[in-house]
CSV table of C-alpha atoms in Angstrom, one decimal:
chain,number,residue,atom,x,y,z
U,12,MET,CA,109.3,127.0,7.1
U,13,GLU,CA,111.6,127.0,3.5
U,14,ALA,CA,115.0,128.9,4.6
U,15,ALA,CA,115.4,130.2,1.2
U,16,GLY,CA,112.9,131.8,-1.3
U,17,GLY,CA,110.2,131.5,0.4
U,18,GLY,CA,107.1,129.6,1.8
U,19,VAL,CA,104.9,128.9,3.9
U,20,LEU,CA,105.4,129.4,8.5
U,21,ARG,CA,103.2,126.1,9.7
U,22,ASP,CA,101.5,125.8,13.5
U,23,SER,CA,101.5,122.2,14.5
U,24,ARG,CA,98.3,122.0,12.8
U,25,GLY,CA,98.3,123.2,9.8
U,26,LEU,CA,98.1,126.2,9.8
U,27,GLY,CA,100.3,129.2,8.4
U,28,CYS,CA,101.1,132.1,6.7
U,29,TRP,CA,103.5,133.6,3.2
U,30,GLY,CA,106.9,134.9,4.2
U,31,SER,CA,109.6,134.9,1.7
U,32,ALA,CA,112.1,134.6,4.3
U,33,GLY,CA,115.2,133.7,1.4
U,34,LYS,CA,114.6,137.7,0.7
U,35,LEU,CA,113.9,139.0,4.1
U,36,GLY,CA,114.6,136.7,6.6
U,37,ILE,CA,111.8,136.2,9.5
U,38,ALA,CA,112.4,136.4,13.2
U,39,LEU,CA,109.5,135.3,14.7
U,40,SER,CA,108.3,135.0,18.8
U,41,CYS,CA,105.0,133.3,20.0
U,42,THR,CA,104.2,132.4,23.6
U,43,PRO,CA,105.2,129.1,25.0
U,44,SER,CA,102.1,127.4,27.3
U,45,TYR,CA,102.0,129.6,30.1
U,46,GLY,CA,98.4,128.8,30.4
U,47,ARG,CA,97.3,131.9,28.5
U,48,SER,CA,95.6,130.9,25.7
U,49,SER,CA,96.5,133.5,23.2
U,50,MET,CA,99.2,137.1,22.8
U,51,ASP,CA,97.2,140.1,24.3
U,52,SER,CA,99.4,142.8,22.2
U,53,CYS,CA,102.4,142.4,18.9
U,54,SER,CA,103.8,145.6,17.5
U,55,TYR,CA,106.1,146.1,15.2
U,56,SER,CA,108.9,148.1,13.9
U,57,THR,CA,111.3,147.6,11.4
U,58,GLU,CA,114.4,150.0,9.3
U,59,LEU,CA,113.0,148.8,5.9
U,60,ALA,CA,109.8,150.3,5.1
U,61,ASN,CA,109.1,147.0,2.7
U,62,GLN,CA,109.5,144.6,5.8
U,63,ARG,CA,106.7,146.2,7.1
U,64,GLU,CA,103.7,143.6,5.0
U,65,GLU,CA,105.6,140.5,5.9
U,66,ALA,CA,105.7,141.7,9.8
U,67,ASN,CA,102.4,142.5,9.6
U,68,LYS,CA,101.3,138.9,8.3
U,69,VAL,CA,103.6,137.3,10.5
U,70,ALA,CA,102.4,139.1,13.3
U,71,ASP,CA,98.5,138.2,12.5
U,72,PHE,CA,99.4,134.6,12.2
U,73,LEU,CA,101.6,134.5,15.6
U,74,ALA,CA,98.7,136.5,17.1
U,75,HIS,CA,95.3,133.6,15.7
U,76,TYR,CA,98.5,130.4,16.3
U,77,GLY,CA,101.2,131.3,19.1
U,78,HIS,CA,99.8,129.7,21.4
U,79,SER,CA,99.3,126.4,19.9
U,80,MET,CA,103.5,126.4,19.6
U,81,PRO,CA,106.4,127.0,22.6
U,82,LEU,CA,108.2,130.3,22.3
U,83,VAL,CA,110.7,129.9,19.3
U,84,ARG,CA,113.1,132.8,17.4
U,85,VAL,CA,114.3,131.3,14.1
U,86,LEU,CA,117.0,134.1,11.6
U,87,LEU,CA,116.8,132.8,8.6
U,88,GLN,CA,118.8,134.5,4.7
U,89,HIS,CA,119.0,138.1,5.1
U,90,PRO,CA,121.1,140.3,3.5
U,91,PRO,CA,123.7,142.1,6.0
U,92,ALA,CA,122.1,145.2,5.2
U,93,SER,CA,118.5,144.3,7.3
U,94,VAL,CA,119.5,144.6,10.2
U,95,GLY,CA,117.1,146.3,12.7
U,96,ARG,CA,114.4,144.9,15.3
U,97,LEU,CA,111.5,143.2,13.0
U,98,LEU,CA,109.0,141.9,15.4
U,99,GLN,CA,108.3,142.8,18.8
U,100,CYS,CA,105.5,140.8,21.6
U,101,ASP,CA,104.6,141.5,24.9
U,102,ILE,CA,103.0,138.6,26.9
U,103,LYS,CA,100.4,140.2,29.0
U,104,HIS,CA,98.9,138.5,32.1
U,105,GLY,CA,102.8,137.9,34.5
U,106,ASN,CA,104.0,136.0,31.1
U,107,PRO,CA,108.1,136.7,31.2
U,108,PRO,CA,108.7,138.6,28.8
U,109,VAL,CA,109.5,137.9,24.8
U,110,ALA,CA,112.7,139.6,23.1
U,111,ALA,CA,112.4,140.8,20.0
U,112,ALA,CA,114.9,138.8,17.6
U,113,LYS,CA,117.4,140.9,15.2
U,114,ILE,CA,118.1,140.9,12.1
U,115,ASP,CA,121.5,140.2,11.4
U,116,GLY,CA,123.5,138.4,8.3
U,117,PHE,CA,126.8,135.7,9.1
U,118,ILE,CA,128.3,133.6,11.1
U,119,ALA,CA,130.2,136.9,12.7
U,120,GLU,CA,126.8,138.4,13.7
U,121,LEU,CA,126.5,135.0,16.2
U,122,ARG,CA,128.7,137.0,18.3
U,123,THR,CA,127.6,140.3,18.3
U,124,GLU,CA,123.8,139.1,18.9
U,125,LEU,CA,125.6,136.7,21.8
U,126,ALA,CA,127.2,140.0,23.3
U,127,ASP,CA,123.6,141.7,22.8
U,128,TYR,CA,122.3,139.0,25.0
U,129,ILE,CA,124.5,138.9,27.6
U,130,ALA,CA,124.6,142.5,27.6
U,131,GLU,CA,120.9,143.2,28.1
U,132,LEU,CA,120.7,140.3,30.5
U,133,SER,CA,122.8,141.8,32.6
U,134,GLU,CA,122.1,145.2,32.4
U,135,ALA,CA,117.4,143.8,33.7
U,136,ALA,CA,119.7,141.7,36.9
U,137,VAL,CA,122.1,144.8,37.8
U,138,LYS,CA,118.6,146.3,37.6
U,139,GLU,CA,116.4,144.3,39.6
U,140,ARG,CA,119.2,142.9,42.0
U,141,GLY,CA,122.1,144.8,42.2
U,142,VAL,CA,124.4,141.6,40.9
U,143,PHE,CA,124.0,139.3,37.9
U,144,ALA,CA,125.2,135.8,38.5
U,145,ILE,CA,126.5,134.2,35.3
U,146,ALA,CA,128.1,131.1,34.7
U,147,LEU,CA,130.2,130.0,32.1
U,148,SER,CA,131.4,127.0,30.6
U,149,GLY,CA,134.6,125.7,28.1
U,150,GLY,CA,135.1,125.0,24.9
U,151,SER,CA,134.2,128.0,22.5
U,152,LEU,CA,132.5,129.5,24.3
U,153,ILE,CA,134.8,132.3,25.7
U,154,ASP,CA,136.0,132.9,22.2
U,155,LEU,CA,132.5,133.1,20.5
U,156,MET,CA,132.2,135.5,23.6
U,157,GLY,CA,134.5,138.0,23.1
U,158,LYS,CA,132.9,141.0,21.5
U,159,LEU,CA,131.9,142.1,25.4
U,160,CYS,CA,135.5,143.3,25.5
U,161,GLU,CA,135.4,145.4,22.8
U,162,ALA,CA,133.7,148.7,22.3
U,163,PRO,CA,130.6,149.3,23.3
U,164,TYR,CA,130.3,146.7,25.6
U,165,ASP,CA,134.1,147.6,27.8
U,166,LYS,CA,132.2,150.2,29.5
U,167,THR,CA,128.2,150.2,29.2
U,168,VAL,CA,128.5,146.9,31.1
U,169,ASP,CA,128.2,147.6,35.0
U,170,TRP,CA,131.0,144.6,35.1
U,171,ALA,CA,131.8,145.4,38.6
U,172,LYS,CA,128.1,143.9,39.6
U,173,TRP,CA,129.1,140.9,37.5
U,174,TYR,CA,129.3,137.5,39.7
U,175,ILE,CA,131.6,134.6,38.1
U,176,PHE,CA,130.7,131.0,38.3
U,177,TRP,CA,131.5,127.8,36.2
U,178,ALA,CA,129.5,125.1,35.5
U,179,ASP,CA,131.8,123.0,35.4
U,180,GLU,CA,135.8,122.9,35.0
U,181,ARG,CA,138.0,120.3,34.5
U,182,VAL,CA,139.9,119.3,38.0
U,183,VAL,CA,143.7,121.1,36.7
U,184,ALA,CA,146.0,123.3,38.8
U,185,LYS,CA,144.7,127.2,37.6
U,186,THR,CA,147.6,127.6,34.8
U,187,HIS,CA,147.2,124.4,32.7
U,188,SER,CA,145.5,124.2,29.4
U,189,ASP,CA,142.9,121.9,30.2
U,190,SER,CA,141.6,124.4,33.0
U,191,ASN,CA,137.7,126.6,31.9
U,192,TYR,CA,138.8,129.2,33.9
U,193,LYS,CA,142.3,129.8,32.3
U,194,LEU,CA,139.8,129.9,29.2
U,195,ALA,CA,137.5,132.9,30.5
U,196,LYS,CA,140.4,134.7,32.1
U,197,ASP,CA,142.9,134.8,29.5
U,198,GLY,CA,140.0,135.4,27.1
U,199,LEU,CA,137.7,137.6,28.8
U,200,LEU,CA,138.4,138.0,32.0
U,201,SER,CA,141.3,140.0,31.8
U,202,LYS,CA,140.4,142.4,28.8
U,203,VAL,CA,137.2,143.6,31.7
U,204,PRO,CA,137.0,145.5,34.6
U,205,ILE,CA,135.9,142.3,36.4
U,206,VAL,CA,136.2,142.8,40.8
U,207,PRO,CA,138.3,139.9,41.5
U,208,SER,CA,136.9,138.9,43.9
U,209,HIS,CA,133.4,137.9,42.6
U,210,VAL,CA,135.7,135.8,40.6
U,211,HIS,CA,134.3,132.2,41.6
U,212,SER,CA,136.7,129.6,41.0
U,213,ILE,CA,137.5,125.6,42.1
U,214,ASN,CA,139.9,124.4,44.6
U,215,ASP,CA,142.3,122.8,42.0
U,216,SER,CA,144.6,121.9,45.3
U,217,VAL,CA,141.9,119.0,45.9
U,218,SER,CA,140.1,116.0,44.4
U,219,ALA,CA,137.5,116.0,42.9
U,220,GLU,CA,134.9,115.5,45.5
U,221,GLU,CA,136.2,117.8,47.3
U,222,ALA,CA,136.4,120.4,45.0
U,223,ALA,CA,132.3,119.7,44.3
U,224,ASP,CA,132.5,119.9,47.8
U,225,ASP,CA,133.9,123.1,47.8
U,226,TYR,CA,132.4,124.6,45.3
U,227,MET,CA,128.8,123.6,46.7
U,228,PHE,CA,129.7,125.3,49.9
U,229,VAL,CA,130.4,128.7,47.4
U,230,VAL,CA,127.8,128.4,46.1
U,231,ARG,CA,125.4,128.5,49.2
U,232,GLN,CA,126.9,130.6,51.2
U,233,LEU,CA,126.1,133.2,48.0
U,234,VAL,CA,122.5,132.1,48.2
U,235,LYS,CA,122.5,132.8,51.8
U,236,THR,CA,123.7,136.4,50.9
U,237,ARG,CA,121.3,136.9,47.7
U,238,MET,CA,124.6,137.3,45.1
U,239,VAL,CA,122.6,134.8,43.9
U,240,SER,CA,119.2,134.2,43.4
U,241,VAL,CA,116.8,130.9,44.8
U,242,SER,CA,114.6,128.7,43.4
U,243,ASP,CA,111.1,129.2,44.5
U,244,ILE,CA,109.9,126.4,44.2
U,245,SER,CA,113.3,124.5,45.3
U,246,ASP,CA,116.3,125.2,47.2
U,247,CYS,CA,118.2,125.4,44.2
U,248,PRO,CA,120.9,128.5,43.0
U,249,LYS,CA,119.1,130.2,40.4
U,250,PHE,CA,122.1,132.1,38.2
U,251,ASP,CA,120.3,135.1,36.2
U,252,LEU,CA,122.0,133.2,33.0
U,253,ILE,CA,124.2,129.5,32.5
U,254,LEU,CA,125.9,129.4,29.4
U,255,LEU,CA,126.4,126.1,27.9
U,256,GLY,CA,128.0,124.7,24.7
U,257,MET,CA,127.0,121.4,23.3
U,258,GLY,CA,130.0,118.5,22.1
U,259,PRO,CA,128.9,116.5,19.5
U,260,ASP,CA,127.9,113.7,21.9
U,261,GLY,CA,125.5,115.9,23.3
U,262,HIS,CA,126.5,116.8,26.8
U,263,ILE,CA,126.8,119.4,28.2
U,264,ALA,CA,128.5,121.5,31.0
U,265,SER,CA,130.3,117.7,32.1
U,266,LEU,CA,127.1,116.1,32.3
U,267,PHE,CA,127.7,113.4,29.4
U,268,PRO,CA,125.1,110.9,28.0
U,269,ASN,CA,124.5,107.5,29.7
U,270,HIS,CA,126.9,108.5,32.9
U,271,SER,CA,125.9,108.4,36.6
U,272,ALA,CA,126.0,112.0,37.2
U,273,LEU,CA,122.9,112.9,35.1
U,274,ASP,CA,120.8,111.4,37.6
U,275,GLU,CA,121.6,113.9,41.1
U,276,THR,CA,119.0,115.8,42.4
U,277,ASP,CA,121.0,116.0,45.5
U,278,GLU,CA,123.0,118.3,45.2
U,279,TRP,CA,124.0,121.3,43.2
U,280,VAL,CA,127.1,120.3,42.4
U,281,THR,CA,129.2,116.9,42.1
U,282,PHE,CA,131.7,116.0,40.9
U,283,ILE,CA,133.0,112.8,37.8
U,284,ILE,CA,136.2,110.8,37.6
U,285,ASP,CA,135.1,108.5,34.2
U,286,SER,CA,135.1,111.5,31.4
U,287,PRO,CA,135.1,110.2,28.7
U,288,LYS,CA,136.3,113.2,27.1
U,289,PRO,CA,139.9,114.0,28.5
U,290,PRO,CA,140.6,115.0,31.0
U,291,PRO,CA,138.7,112.4,33.7
U,292,GLU,CA,137.9,114.8,36.7
U,293,ARG,CA,135.7,116.9,37.0
U,294,ILE,CA,133.3,118.9,38.4
U,295,THR,CA,129.7,120.3,37.2
U,296,PHE,CA,126.4,121.4,37.9
U,297,THR,CA,123.6,118.8,38.4
U,298,LEU,CA,120.4,119.4,36.4
U,299,PRO,CA,118.3,120.7,39.4
U,300,VAL,CA,120.9,123.7,39.3
U,301,ILE,CA,120.3,124.4,35.5
U,302,ASN,CA,117.1,123.9,34.8
U,303,SER,CA,116.5,126.5,38.1
U,304,ALA,CA,118.7,129.2,36.0
U,305,SER,CA,116.6,132.5,35.2
U,306,ASN,CA,118.3,132.1,31.6
U,307,VAL,CA,119.9,129.7,30.1
U,308,ALA,CA,121.7,129.9,27.0
U,309,MET,CA,123.1,127.1,24.9
U,310,VAL,CA,126.1,128.5,22.0
U,311,VAL,CA,126.4,125.4,19.7
U,312,THR,CA,129.0,126.4,16.0
U,313,GLY,CA,130.1,123.2,12.8
U,314,GLU,CA,129.4,121.3,11.4
U,315,SER,CA,130.0,118.1,13.9
U,316,LYS,CA,127.6,119.4,16.6
U,317,ALA,CA,124.9,119.1,13.7
U,318,GLU,CA,123.5,115.6,14.6
U,319,ALA,CA,123.3,116.1,18.5
U,320,VAL,CA,121.3,119.0,17.4
U,321,HIS,CA,119.1,117.8,15.6
U,322,LEU,CA,118.7,115.1,18.5
U,323,ALA,CA,118.1,117.7,21.3
U,324,ILE,CA,115.6,120.0,19.5
U,325,ASP,CA,113.8,117.7,16.2
U,326,ASN,CA,111.1,115.5,17.6
U,327,ILE,CA,113.0,112.9,17.6
U,328,GLY,CA,110.5,109.9,18.9
U,329,HIS,CA,111.0,107.7,22.6
U,330,ASP,CA,113.2,105.7,20.2
U,331,ARG,CA,116.3,107.5,19.9
U,332,PRO,CA,118.6,108.3,22.7
U,333,LEU,CA,117.9,111.2,25.6
U,334,LEU,CA,121.2,113.9,25.1
U,335,PRO,CA,121.6,115.8,28.4
U,336,ALA,CA,121.3,118.8,25.8
U,337,ARG,CA,117.9,117.6,26.1
U,338,LEU,CA,117.0,116.9,29.7
U,339,VAL,CA,117.8,121.9,29.6
U,340,GLN,CA,114.4,122.1,30.4
U,341,PRO,CA,114.4,125.4,33.0
U,342,THR,CA,111.3,125.1,35.1
U,343,LYS,CA,110.4,128.5,35.4
U,344,GLY,CA,113.1,130.4,33.2
U,345,LYS,CA,114.3,130.8,30.0
U,346,LEU,CA,116.1,128.3,27.2
U,347,VAL,CA,118.0,130.7,24.2
U,348,TRP,CA,120.1,128.5,21.7
U,349,PHE,CA,122.2,130.1,19.5
U,350,LEU,CA,123.0,128.0,16.4
U,351,ASP,CA,125.3,128.9,13.4
U,352,LYS,CA,123.4,127.5,9.9
U,353,LEU,CA,126.2,124.3,9.8
U,354,ALA,CA,125.3,123.1,13.7
U,355,ALA,CA,120.9,124.1,12.5
U,356,SER,CA,121.7,121.7,9.4
U,357,GLU,CA,120.6,118.5,10.0
U,358,LEU,CA,117.3,120.4,12.3
U,359,ASP,CA,113.8,119.0,10.5
U,360,GLY,CA,112.9,121.7,8.0
U,361,LEU,CA,112.5,124.5,10.4
U,362,GLN,CA,109.2,123.2,11.4
U,363,PHE,CA,106.9,125.0,14.0
U,364,SER,CA,105.4,121.4,14.5
U,365,GLU,CA,109.0,119.6,14.9
U,366,PHE,CA,109.7,122.5,17.8
U,367,ASN,CA,105.8,121.7,19.5
U,368,SER,CA,107.6,118.4,21.2
U,369,PRO,CA,105.8,116.7,24.7
U,370,ASP,CA,109.2,117.7,26.1
U,371,MET,CA,108.9,121.7,24.9
U,372,GLU,CA,105.8,122.6,24.8
U,373,ASP,CA,106.3,123.9,28.7
U,374,GLN,CA,109.2,125.8,28.2
U,375,ASN,CA,110.0,128.9,27.0
U,376,VAL,CA,112.1,128.5,24.8
U,377,SER,CA,113.9,130.5,21.5
U,378,ILE,CA,116.3,129.4,19.1
U,379,SER,CA,118.6,131.6,16.7
U,380,ILE,CA,120.3,130.9,14.3
U,381,PHE,CA,122.6,132.8,11.8
U,382,ALA,CA,123.5,132.1,8.5
């Protein structure tokens, strides 16, 4: 798919339809491989009348050819005034619903889209289970979540039902500048009415190994009381949402390339004492826990991450390094990538055939690119 001017949208078989991506921006959704051969219904709504013909073409394309692709959502160049829901696809027969993509403009809109996404998942979880169990990471993620502290989210989100965890944490004092807890407290938690007892940070007065054991015990107790769900195909906790950033080396949480922690499958939480990025001592959720979540969001910005994004998403062949980010493959949940234009700059032309790799075929995958 071309990012400007217009182009042909193609699936892995070369079938396609015309879309004026540069003029209007196209939001696409299609079914993952859940054993269903096609969509049962697609409907669209739009604020602007001149978008309807394009939306019809996209809906028709997806209805005929969507079964061959993973769920993909792509936001390309578009006028800032073009804000609204372009396409809504409902998957029948028990398939997970596909969230409609919003058409937004500029990098600042990533923060709004991310806030909308989190708020919607929170509302759904509270309605279904009475609580919302969310795991955070560090880095720029907290700043990108900053819209949640503003209207309308500060009033409309049911903060009292949130249970906060960390997908990884540095084994430092909670007041230390390297602490992911401090970062989240200063940037988010102190600005919204979170119940203090619902915030589950690590024990910062013990060793990394002990901190990992303690944290796993805390999570186990909350799984027993169903504050955190449990996976129906393993004994892993099933968080409503795990939010992850990604480093230029493709690491996620504190799971680094070629590190033995990537191979940990028995424990929910593990520790490392030799992080290639300081500080060296950390605890982290393991891949089985991350991949058991109902929803995983990868939030990545900046040109320094572009090559890692390419290696994590594109069909790169078996002779290239397998980054930790590429191993994020929710077993039954949904994976969403939020990318800015710079982070997405090395993706292989945004061709659907590139996303339709064997590693991603069985996932419910969504990709949002903010130009």
